[in-house]
Coordinates of C-alpha atoms and ligand atoms in Angstrom, one line a residue:
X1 CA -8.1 -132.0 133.5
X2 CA -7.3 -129.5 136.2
X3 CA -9.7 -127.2 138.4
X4 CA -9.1 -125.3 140.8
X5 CA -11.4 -124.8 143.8
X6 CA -11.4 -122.4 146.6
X7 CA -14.5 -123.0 149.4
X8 CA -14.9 -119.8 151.9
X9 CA -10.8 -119.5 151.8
X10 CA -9.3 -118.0 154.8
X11 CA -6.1 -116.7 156.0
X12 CA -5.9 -115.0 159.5
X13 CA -1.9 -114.3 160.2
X14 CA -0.8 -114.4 163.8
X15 CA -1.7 -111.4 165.3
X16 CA -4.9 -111.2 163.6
X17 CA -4.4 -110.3 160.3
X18 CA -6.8 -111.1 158.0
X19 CA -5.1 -111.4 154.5
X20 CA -7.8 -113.4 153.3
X21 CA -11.2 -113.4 154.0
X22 CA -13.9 -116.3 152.6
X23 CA -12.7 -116.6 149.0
X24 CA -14.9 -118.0 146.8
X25 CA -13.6 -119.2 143.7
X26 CA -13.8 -122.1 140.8
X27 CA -11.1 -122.1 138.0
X28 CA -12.3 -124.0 135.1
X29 CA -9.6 -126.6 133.4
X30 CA -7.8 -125.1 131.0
X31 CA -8.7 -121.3 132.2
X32 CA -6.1 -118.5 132.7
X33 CA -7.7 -116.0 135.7
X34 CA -6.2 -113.0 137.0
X35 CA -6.2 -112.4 140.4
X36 CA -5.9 -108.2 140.8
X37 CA -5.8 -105.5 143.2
X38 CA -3.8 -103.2 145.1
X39 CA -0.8 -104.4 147.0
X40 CA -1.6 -106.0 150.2
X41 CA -5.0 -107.0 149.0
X42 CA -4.2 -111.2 149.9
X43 CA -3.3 -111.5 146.5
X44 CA 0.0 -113.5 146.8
X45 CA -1.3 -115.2 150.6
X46 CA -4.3 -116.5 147.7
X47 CA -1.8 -118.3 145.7
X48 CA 0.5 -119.4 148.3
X49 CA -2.7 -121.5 150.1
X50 CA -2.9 -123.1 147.0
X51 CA 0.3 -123.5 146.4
X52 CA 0.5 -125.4 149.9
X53 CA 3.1 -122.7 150.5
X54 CA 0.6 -121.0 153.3
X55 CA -1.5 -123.1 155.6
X56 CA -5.1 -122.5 155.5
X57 CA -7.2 -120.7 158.2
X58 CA -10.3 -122.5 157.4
X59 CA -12.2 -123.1 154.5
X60 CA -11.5 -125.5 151.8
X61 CA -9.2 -126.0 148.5
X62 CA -9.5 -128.5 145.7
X63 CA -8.1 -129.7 142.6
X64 CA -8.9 -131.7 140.6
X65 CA -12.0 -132.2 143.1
X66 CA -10.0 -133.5 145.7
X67 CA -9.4 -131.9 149.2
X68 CA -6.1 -130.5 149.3
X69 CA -5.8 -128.4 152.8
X70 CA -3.4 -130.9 153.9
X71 CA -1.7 -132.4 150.8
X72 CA 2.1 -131.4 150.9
X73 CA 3.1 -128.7 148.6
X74 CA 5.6 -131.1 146.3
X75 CA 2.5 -133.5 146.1
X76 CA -0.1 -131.0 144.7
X77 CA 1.2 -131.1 141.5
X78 CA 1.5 -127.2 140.7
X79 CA 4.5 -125.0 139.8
X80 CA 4.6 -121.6 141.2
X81 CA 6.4 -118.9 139.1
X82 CA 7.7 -116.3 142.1
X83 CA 8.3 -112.0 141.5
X84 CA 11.5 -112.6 142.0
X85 CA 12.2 -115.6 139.8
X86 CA 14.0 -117.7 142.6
X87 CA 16.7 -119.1 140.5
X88 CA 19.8 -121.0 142.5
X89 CA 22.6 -118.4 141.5
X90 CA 25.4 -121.0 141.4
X91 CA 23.4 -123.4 139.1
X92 CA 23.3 -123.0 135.1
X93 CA 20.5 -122.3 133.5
X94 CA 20.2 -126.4 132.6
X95 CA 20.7 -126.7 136.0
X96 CA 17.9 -125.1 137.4
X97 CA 15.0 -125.6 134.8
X98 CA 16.2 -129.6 135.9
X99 CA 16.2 -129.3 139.5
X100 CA 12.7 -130.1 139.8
X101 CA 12.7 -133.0 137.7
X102 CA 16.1 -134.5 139.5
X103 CA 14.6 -134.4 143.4
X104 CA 11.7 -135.8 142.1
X105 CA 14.2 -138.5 140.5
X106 CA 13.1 -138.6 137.0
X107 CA 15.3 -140.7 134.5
X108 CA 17.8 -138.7 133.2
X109 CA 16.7 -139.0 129.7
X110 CA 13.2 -138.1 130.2
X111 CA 14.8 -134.6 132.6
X112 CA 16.8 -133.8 129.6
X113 CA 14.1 -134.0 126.7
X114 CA 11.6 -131.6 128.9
X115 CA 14.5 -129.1 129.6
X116 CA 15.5 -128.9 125.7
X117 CA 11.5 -128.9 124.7
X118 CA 10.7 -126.3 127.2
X119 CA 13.7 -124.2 126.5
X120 CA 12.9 -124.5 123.1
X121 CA 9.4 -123.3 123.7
X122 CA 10.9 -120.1 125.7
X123 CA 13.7 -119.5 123.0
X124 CA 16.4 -120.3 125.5
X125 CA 18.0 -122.8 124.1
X126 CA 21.1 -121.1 123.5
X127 CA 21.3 -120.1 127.5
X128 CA 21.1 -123.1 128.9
X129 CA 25.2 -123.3 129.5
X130 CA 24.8 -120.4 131.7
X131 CA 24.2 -118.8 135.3
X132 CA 21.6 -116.5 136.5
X133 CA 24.0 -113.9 137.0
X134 CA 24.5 -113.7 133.6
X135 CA 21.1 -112.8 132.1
X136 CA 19.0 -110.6 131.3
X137 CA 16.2 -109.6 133.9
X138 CA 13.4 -111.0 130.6
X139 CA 15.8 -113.5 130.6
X140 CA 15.8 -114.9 134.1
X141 CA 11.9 -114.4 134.0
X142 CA 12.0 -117.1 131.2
X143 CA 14.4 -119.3 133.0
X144 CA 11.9 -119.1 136.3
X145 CA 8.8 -120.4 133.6
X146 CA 11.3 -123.0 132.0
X147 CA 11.6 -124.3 135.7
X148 CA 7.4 -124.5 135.8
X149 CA 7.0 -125.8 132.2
X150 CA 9.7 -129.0 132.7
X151 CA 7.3 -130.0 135.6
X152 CA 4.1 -130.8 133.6
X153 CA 2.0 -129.4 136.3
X154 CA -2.0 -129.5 136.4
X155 CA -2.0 -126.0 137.7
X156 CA 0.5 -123.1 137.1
X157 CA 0.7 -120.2 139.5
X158 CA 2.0 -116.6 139.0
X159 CA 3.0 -114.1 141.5
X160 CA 3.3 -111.0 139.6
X161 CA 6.3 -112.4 137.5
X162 CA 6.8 -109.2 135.3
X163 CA 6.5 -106.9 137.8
X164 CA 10.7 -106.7 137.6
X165 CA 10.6 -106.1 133.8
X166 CA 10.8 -102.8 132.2
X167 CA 7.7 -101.4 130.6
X168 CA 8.9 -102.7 127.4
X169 CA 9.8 -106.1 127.9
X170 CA 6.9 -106.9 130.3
X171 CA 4.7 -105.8 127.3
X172 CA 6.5 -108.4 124.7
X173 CA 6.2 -111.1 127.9
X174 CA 2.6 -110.3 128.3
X175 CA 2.2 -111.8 125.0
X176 CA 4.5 -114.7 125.2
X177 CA 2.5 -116.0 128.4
X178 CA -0.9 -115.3 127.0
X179 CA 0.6 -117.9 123.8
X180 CA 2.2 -120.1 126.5
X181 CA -1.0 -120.6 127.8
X182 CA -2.6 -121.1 124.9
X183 CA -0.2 -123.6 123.5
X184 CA 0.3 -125.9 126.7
X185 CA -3.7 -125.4 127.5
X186 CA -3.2 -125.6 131.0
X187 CA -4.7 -124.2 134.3
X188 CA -3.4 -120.8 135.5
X189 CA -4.3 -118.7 138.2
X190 CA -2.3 -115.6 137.4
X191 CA -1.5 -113.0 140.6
X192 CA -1.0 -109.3 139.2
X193 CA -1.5 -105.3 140.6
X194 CA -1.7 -104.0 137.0
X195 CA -4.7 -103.8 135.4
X196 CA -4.0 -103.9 132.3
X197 CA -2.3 -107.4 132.8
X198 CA -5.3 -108.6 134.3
X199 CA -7.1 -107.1 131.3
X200 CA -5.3 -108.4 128.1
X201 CA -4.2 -112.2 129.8
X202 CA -7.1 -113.1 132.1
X203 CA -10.2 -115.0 131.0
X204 CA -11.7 -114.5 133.7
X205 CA -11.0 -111.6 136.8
X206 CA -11.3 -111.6 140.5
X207 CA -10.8 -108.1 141.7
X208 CA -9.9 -108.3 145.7
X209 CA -10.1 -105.6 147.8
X210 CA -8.8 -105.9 151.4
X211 CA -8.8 -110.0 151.4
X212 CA -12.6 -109.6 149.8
X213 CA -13.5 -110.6 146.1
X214 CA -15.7 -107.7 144.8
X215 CA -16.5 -108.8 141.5
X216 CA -15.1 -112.2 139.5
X217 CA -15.9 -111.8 135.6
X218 CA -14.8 -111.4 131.8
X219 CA -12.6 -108.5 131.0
X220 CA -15.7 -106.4 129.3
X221 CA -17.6 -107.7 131.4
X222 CA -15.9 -105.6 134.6
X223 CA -15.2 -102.9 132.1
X224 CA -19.0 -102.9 131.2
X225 CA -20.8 -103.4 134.4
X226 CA -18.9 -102.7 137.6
X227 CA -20.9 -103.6 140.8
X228 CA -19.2 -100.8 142.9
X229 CA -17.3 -97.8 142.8
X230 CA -13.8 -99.7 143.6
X231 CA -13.8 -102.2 140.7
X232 CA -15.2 -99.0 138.5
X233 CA -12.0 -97.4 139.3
X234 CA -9.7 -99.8 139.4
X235 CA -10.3 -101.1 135.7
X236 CA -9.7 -98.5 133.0
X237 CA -7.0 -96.2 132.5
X238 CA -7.3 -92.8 133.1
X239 CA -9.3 -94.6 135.5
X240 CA -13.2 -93.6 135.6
X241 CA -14.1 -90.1 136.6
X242 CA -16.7 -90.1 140.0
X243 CA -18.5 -87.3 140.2
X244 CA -20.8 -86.2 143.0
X245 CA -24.4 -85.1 141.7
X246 CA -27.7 -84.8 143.0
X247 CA -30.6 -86.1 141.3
X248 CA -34.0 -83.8 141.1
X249 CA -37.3 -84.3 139.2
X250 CA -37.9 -81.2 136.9
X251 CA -41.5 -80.9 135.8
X252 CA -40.9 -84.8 134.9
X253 CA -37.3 -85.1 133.9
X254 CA -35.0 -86.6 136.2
X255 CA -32.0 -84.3 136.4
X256 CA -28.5 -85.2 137.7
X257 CA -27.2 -81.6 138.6
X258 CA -23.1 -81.6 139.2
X259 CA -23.1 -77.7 140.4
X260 CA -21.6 -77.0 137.4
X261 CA -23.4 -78.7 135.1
X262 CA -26.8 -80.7 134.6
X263 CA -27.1 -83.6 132.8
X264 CA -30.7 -84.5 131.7
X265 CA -31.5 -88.2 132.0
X266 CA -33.5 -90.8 129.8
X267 CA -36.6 -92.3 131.4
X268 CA -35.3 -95.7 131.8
X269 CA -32.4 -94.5 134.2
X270 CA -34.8 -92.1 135.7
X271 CA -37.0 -95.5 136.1
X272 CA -33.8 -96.8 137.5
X273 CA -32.9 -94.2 140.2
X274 CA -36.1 -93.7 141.3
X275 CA -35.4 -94.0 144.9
X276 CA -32.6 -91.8 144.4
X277 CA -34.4 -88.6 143.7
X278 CA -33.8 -85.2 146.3
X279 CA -30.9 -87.5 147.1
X280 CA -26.9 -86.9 146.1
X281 CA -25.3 -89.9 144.2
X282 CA -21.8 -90.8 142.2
X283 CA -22.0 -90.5 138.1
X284 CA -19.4 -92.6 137.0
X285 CA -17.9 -91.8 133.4
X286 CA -15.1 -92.9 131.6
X287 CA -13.0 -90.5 130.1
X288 CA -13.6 -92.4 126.5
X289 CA -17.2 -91.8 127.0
X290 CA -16.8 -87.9 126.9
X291 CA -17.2 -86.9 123.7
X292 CA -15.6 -83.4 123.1
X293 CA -17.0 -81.3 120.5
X294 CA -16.0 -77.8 119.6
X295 CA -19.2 -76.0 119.9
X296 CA -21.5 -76.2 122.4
X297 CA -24.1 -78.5 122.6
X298 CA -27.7 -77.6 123.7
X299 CA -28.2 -80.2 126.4
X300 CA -25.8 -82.4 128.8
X301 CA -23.1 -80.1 128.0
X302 CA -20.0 -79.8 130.5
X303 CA -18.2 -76.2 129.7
X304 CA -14.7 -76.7 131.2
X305 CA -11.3 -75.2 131.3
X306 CA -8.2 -77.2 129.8
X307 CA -6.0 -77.5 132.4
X308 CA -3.4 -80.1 131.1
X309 CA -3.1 -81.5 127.4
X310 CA -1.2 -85.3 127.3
X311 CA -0.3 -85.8 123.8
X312 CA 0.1 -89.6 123.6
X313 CA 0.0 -89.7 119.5
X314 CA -3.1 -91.6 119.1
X315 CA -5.0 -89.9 121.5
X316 CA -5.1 -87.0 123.9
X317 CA -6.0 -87.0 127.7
X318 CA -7.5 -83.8 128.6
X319 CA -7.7 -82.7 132.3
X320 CA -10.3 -80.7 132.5
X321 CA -11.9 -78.3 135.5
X322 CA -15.4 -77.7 136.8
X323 CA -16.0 -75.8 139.9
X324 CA -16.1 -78.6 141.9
X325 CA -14.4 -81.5 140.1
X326 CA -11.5 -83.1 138.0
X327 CA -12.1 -84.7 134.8
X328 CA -10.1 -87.1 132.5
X329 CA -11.7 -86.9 129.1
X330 CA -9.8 -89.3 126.4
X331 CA -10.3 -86.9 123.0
X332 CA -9.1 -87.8 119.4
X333 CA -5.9 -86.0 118.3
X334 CA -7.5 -84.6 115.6
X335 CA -7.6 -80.7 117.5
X336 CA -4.7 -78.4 118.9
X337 CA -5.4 -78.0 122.9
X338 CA -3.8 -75.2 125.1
X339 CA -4.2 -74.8 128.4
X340 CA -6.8 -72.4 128.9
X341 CA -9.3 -73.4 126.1
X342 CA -12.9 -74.0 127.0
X343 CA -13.6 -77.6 126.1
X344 CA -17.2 -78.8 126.0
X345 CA -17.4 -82.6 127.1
X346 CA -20.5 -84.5 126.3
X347 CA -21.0 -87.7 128.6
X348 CA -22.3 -90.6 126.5
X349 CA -25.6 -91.3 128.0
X350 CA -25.7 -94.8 127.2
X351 CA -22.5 -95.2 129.2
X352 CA -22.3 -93.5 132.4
X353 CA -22.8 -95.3 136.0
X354 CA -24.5 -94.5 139.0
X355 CA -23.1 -95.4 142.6
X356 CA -24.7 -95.4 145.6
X357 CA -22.8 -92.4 147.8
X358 CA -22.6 -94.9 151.3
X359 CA -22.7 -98.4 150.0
X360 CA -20.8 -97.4 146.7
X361 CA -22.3 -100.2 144.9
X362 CA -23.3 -99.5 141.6
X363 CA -27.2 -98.8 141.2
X364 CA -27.3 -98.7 137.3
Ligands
LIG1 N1 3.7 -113.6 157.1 C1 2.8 -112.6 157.3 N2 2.5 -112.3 158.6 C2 1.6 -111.3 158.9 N3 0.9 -110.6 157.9 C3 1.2 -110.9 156.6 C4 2.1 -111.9 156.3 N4 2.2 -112.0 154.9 C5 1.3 -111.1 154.5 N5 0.7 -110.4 155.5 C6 -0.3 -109.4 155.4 O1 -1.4 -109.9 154.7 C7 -2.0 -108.9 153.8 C8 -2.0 -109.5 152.4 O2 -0.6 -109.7 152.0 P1 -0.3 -110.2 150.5 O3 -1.1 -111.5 150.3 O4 1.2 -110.3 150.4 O5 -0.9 -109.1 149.6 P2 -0.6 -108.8 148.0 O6 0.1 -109.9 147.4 O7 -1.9 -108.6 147.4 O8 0.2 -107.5 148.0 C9 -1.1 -107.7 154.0 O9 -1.8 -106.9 154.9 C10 0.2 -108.2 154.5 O10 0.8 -107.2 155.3
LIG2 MG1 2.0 -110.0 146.5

């Protein structure tokens, strides 16, 4: 059993900074989340407090249940896996991934089992002879997890540890944690800026923003329901398109008029946005959920002008013009674009968001 625990957590830096500002957070045992957000957000100040790394400003951490503000880092019983792996250069690789195990003065026997089990786990058995400066960067990234694993910790922590990898490789090692995980069933509070890492590992999400959680839930679930404009645009790549439109009752329909175009809504949103009519608000759409047909279509048609084609094989992103906005529209390769072409883009009713224009927070 491990759970993690963070109670209104706060880090102010000297000088005022506020890294860190009244997290809220329960990891369940045996659950992988994914902190994400933009650099300088508090992600890696987050997992330092509970790494003991970081003292705490105020508020509380547990594990397990039990208060750990002023447990000592070595006696919290969590590895940390850093960016930059950490490795002692002029150690082997046996060396390293035993380190741990030796200060904390483990028989010999019992260091040497974990290391061969854990490097067997990793598939690194064969590197064990030799030193950091001879690997591979994927490598090295393995060596710095063999180092976590050997420990037995209740909790692992990430700091962005593919973030040195090339696109390739931090695909295939995406995988391999997301098994790791699954085969040692432990507790681990991952630390990412990439989206789509916090997408495909996490079971859960917390998407910070400035030191603030803005929205902690399932993959689909941020996908699906966004509660503001940030987390709407920070999941999803091409990211969401925002649009500014203002919403007017024609002879009982509730139209959301772009300048360009008008979209006609359904009476349930119109039910929805209510307060919102005679007033400008943001439509959010994904560029999956504009369908593109070749004729026109006679209502919630947007007319645009192709303005670049990205041929990605299995599907196309379109960049599309209207007089006042971009769009993103993610289209089937089944046609031949050229810039220039009129494309007509239907939004998917059933999908779109609306923000509020000052708060941002999503209003359906
Ligand atoms: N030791 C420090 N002293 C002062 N400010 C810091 C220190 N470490 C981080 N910060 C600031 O705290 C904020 C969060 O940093 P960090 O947790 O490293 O963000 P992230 O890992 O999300 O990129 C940033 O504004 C950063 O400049
Ligand atoms: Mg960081």
């Amino acid at each position: 059993m491990a759970t993690v625990e963070l109670k209104n957590m706060t880090k102010v830096f000297e000088g005022g900074v506020k890294a860190v500002d009244s997290v809220n957070l329960s990891v369940n045992d045996k659950e992988f989340v994914v902190l994400v957000g933009p650099s300088g957000c508090g992600k890696t100040t987050t997992l330092r407090m509970v790494a003991g790394l970081e003292e705490i400003t105020s508020g509380e951490l547990f594990i397990d249940g039990k208060m750990m503000n002023d447990v000592a880092p070595k006696d919290r019983d969590i590895a940390m896996v850093f960016q930059n792996y950490a490795l002692y250069p002029h150690m082997t690789v046996y060396d390293n991934m035993a380190f741990g195990l030796k200060i904390r003065k483990y028989p010999k026997a019992e260091i040497n089992q974990r290391v061969h089990e854990a490097a067997q786990i990793l598939d690194i058995e064969e590197l064990l002879d030799r030193k950091p400066k001879a690997l591979s960067g994927g490598q090295r990234q393995r060596v710095a997890v063999g180092r976590a694993i050997v420990r037995k910790p209740k909790v692992f922590l990430f700091d962005e540890p593919l973030s040195n990898l090339d696109a390739k490789l931090r695909v295939q090692m995406r995988a391999e944690l997301s098994a790791l995980h699954h085969r040692l069933q432990a507790t681990m509070i991952y630390v990412t800026h990439d989206q789509v890492e916090a997408m495909t590992m996490g079971d859960r999400i917390v998407v910070l923003k400035d030191g603030l959680i803005q929205q902690i839930g399932t993959p689909l679930g941020l996908y699906n329901n966004p509660v503001n404009r940030f987390v709407a645009g920070f999941i999803g790549s091409p990211p969401m398109n925002f649009l500014k439109v203002s919403l007017r009752d024609q002879g009982g329909k509730l139209m959301a008029d772009e300048g360009s175009f008008q979209l006609e809504l359904t009476p349930q949103m119109a039910e929805a946005l209510r307060s919102y009519v005679g007033k400008e608000v943001i439509l959010g759409v994904r560029p999956e959920d504009l369908l593109y047909s070749e004729s026109a279509q006679p209502h919630n048609n947007i007319v645009t002008k192709v303005e670049v084609v990205e041929p990605l094989g299995a599907e196309i992103h379109l960049w599309v013009s209207t007089k006042a906005n971009q769009i993103v529209a993610r289209v089937a390769p089944r046609y031949a674009f050229h810039v220039g072409d009129v494309a007509n883009l239907h939004p998917d009713l059933a999908k779109v968001h609306f923000f509020d224009l000052e708060t941002e927070k999503a209003i359906l």
